[in-house]
PDB file of C-alpha atoms in Angstrom:
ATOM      1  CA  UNK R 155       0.000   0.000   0.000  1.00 93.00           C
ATOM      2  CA  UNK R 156       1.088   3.270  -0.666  1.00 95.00           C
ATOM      3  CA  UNK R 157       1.102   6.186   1.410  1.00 98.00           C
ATOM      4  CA  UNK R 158       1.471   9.822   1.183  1.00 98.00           C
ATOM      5  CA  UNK R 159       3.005  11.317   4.483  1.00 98.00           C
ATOM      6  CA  UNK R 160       3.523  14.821   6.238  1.00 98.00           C
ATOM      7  CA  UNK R 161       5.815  15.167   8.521  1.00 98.00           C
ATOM      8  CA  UNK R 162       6.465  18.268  10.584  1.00 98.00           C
ATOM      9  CA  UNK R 163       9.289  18.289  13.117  1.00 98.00           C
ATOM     10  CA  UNK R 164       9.279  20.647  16.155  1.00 97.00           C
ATOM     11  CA  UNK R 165      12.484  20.082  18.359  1.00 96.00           C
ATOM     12  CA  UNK R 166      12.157  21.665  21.476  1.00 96.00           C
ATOM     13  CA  UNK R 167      14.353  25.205  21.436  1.00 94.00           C
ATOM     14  CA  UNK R 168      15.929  24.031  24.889  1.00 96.00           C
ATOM     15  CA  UNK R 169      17.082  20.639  23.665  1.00 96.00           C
ATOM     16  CA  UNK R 170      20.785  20.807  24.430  1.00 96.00           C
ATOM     17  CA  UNK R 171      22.941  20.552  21.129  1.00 96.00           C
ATOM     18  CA  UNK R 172      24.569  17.255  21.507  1.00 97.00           C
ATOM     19  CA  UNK R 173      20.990  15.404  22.266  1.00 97.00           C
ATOM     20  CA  UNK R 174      19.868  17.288  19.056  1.00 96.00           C
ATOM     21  CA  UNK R 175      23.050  15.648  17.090  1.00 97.00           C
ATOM     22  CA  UNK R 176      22.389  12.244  18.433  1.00 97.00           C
ATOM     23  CA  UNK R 177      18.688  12.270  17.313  1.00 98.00           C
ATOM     24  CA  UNK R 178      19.188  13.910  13.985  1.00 97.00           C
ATOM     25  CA  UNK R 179      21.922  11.095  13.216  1.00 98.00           C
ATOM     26  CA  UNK R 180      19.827   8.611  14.275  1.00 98.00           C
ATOM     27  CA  UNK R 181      17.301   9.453  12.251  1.00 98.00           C
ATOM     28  CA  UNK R 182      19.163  10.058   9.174  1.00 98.00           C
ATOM     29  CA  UNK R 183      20.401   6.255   9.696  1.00 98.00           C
ATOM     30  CA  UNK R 184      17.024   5.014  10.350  1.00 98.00           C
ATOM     31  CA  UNK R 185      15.036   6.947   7.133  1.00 98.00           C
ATOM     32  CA  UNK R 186      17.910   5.915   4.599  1.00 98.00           C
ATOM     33  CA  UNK R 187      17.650   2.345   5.872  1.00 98.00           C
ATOM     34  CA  UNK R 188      13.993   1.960   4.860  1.00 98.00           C
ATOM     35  CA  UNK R 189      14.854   3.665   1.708  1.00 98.00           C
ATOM     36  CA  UNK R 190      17.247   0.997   0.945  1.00 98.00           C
ATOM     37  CA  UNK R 191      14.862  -1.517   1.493  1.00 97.00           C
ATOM     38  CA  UNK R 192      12.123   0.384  -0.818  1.00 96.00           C
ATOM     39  CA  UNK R 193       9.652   0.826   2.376  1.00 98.00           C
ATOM     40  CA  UNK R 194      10.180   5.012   2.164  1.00 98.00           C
ATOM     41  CA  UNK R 195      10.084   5.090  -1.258  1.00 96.00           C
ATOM     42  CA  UNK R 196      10.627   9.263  -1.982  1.00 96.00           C
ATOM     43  CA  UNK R 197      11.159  12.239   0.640  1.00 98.00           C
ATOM     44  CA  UNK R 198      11.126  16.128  -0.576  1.00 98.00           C
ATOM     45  CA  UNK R 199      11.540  18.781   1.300  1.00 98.00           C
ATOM     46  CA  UNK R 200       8.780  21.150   1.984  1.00 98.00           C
ATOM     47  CA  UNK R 201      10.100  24.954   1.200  1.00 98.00           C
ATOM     48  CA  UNK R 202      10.111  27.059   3.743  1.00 97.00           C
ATOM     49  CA  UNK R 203       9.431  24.864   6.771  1.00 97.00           C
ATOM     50  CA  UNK R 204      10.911  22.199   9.113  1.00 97.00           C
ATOM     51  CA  UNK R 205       8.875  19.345   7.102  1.00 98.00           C
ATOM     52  CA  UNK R 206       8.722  16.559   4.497  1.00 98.00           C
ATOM     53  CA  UNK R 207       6.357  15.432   2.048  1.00 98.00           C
ATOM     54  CA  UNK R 208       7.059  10.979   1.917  1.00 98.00           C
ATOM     55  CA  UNK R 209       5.923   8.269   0.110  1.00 97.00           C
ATOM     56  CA  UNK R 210       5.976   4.842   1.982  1.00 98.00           C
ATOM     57  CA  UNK R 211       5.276   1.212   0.173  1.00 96.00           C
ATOM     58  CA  UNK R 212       4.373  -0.941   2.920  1.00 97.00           C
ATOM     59  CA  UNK R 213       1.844  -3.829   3.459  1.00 96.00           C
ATOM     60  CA  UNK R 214      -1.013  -2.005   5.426  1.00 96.00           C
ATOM     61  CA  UNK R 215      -1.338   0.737   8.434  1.00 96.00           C
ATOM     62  CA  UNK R 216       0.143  -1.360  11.388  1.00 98.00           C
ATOM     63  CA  UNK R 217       3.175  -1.485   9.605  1.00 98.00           C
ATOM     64  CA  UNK R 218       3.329   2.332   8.826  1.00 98.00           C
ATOM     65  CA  UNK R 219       2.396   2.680  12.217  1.00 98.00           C
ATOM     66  CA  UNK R 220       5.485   1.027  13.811  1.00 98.00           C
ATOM     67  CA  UNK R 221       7.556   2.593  10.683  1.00 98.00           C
ATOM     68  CA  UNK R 222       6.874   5.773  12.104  1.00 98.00           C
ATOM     69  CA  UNK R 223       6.492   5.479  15.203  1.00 98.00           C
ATOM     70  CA  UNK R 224      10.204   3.814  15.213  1.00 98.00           C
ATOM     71  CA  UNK R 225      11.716   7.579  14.162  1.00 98.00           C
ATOM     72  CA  UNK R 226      14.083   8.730  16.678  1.00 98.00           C
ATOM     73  CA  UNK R 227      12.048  12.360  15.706  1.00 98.00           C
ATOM     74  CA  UNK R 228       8.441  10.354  16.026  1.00 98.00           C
ATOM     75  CA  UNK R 229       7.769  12.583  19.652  1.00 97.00           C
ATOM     76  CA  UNK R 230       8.764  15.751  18.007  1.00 98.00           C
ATOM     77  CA  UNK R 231       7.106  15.518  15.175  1.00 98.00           C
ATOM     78  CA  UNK R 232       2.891  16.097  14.279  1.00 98.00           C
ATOM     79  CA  UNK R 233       2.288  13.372  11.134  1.00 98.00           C
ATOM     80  CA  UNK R 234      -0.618  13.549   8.573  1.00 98.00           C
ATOM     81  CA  UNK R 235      -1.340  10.327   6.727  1.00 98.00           C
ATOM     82  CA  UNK R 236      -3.062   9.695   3.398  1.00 98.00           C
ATOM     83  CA  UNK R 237      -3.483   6.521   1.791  1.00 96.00           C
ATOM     84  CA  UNK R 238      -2.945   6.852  -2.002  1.00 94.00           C
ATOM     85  CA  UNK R 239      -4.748   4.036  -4.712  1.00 90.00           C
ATOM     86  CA  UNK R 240      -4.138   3.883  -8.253  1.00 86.00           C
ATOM     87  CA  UNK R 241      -6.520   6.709 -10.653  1.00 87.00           C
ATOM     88  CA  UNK R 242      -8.417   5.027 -12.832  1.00 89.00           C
ATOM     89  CA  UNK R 243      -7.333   7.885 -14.843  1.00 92.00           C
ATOM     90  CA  UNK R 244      -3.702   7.286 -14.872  1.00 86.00           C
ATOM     91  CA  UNK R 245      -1.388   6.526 -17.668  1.00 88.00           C
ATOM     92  CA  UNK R 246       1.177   4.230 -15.965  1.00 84.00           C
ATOM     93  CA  UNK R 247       0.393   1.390 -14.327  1.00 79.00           C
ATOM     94  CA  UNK R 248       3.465   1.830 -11.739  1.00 75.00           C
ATOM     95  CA  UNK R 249       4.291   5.074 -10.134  1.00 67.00           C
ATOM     96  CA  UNK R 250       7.469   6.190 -12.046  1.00 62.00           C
TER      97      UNK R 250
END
């Protein structure tokens, strides 16, 4: 299943440096490892704003659930989920 996800981070303006480092490593480890393995399929950055717009291929909600929930960010961040399906109007059959 596909879905499109917001995600809007808002790290706390006291959170000491080096905690800040640790998570935003973390993080960076943990989103290009489920890119690898095709479950975060594309991430852009939205303009302007701490936030990303993501595609995610995986087999139904409970496992987007624990995907996101298992970001180091996940209690910083406010998510908005939308699952995508094919148009009937579309003229690919993949989404290339």
């Amino acid at each position: 299943m596909l879905f499109h996800v917001k995600m809007t981070v808002n790290l706390p303006h006291d959170l000491p440096a080096d905690q800040a480092t640790d998570i935003l490593a973390r993080e960076k480890a943990y989103s290009q490892a489920l890119q690898a393995e095709g479950k975060w399929r594309h991430i852009w950055r939205v303009a302007g704003h701490y936030a990303n717009i993501s595609i995610f291929d995986v087999a139904d909600n409970e496992e987007l659930h624990v995907l996101l929930s298992g970001l180091p960010l996940f209690k910083f961040m406010d998510i908005e989920v939308m699952p995508l399906l094919r148009h009937p109007s579309a003229v690919r059959d993949d989404d290339r």
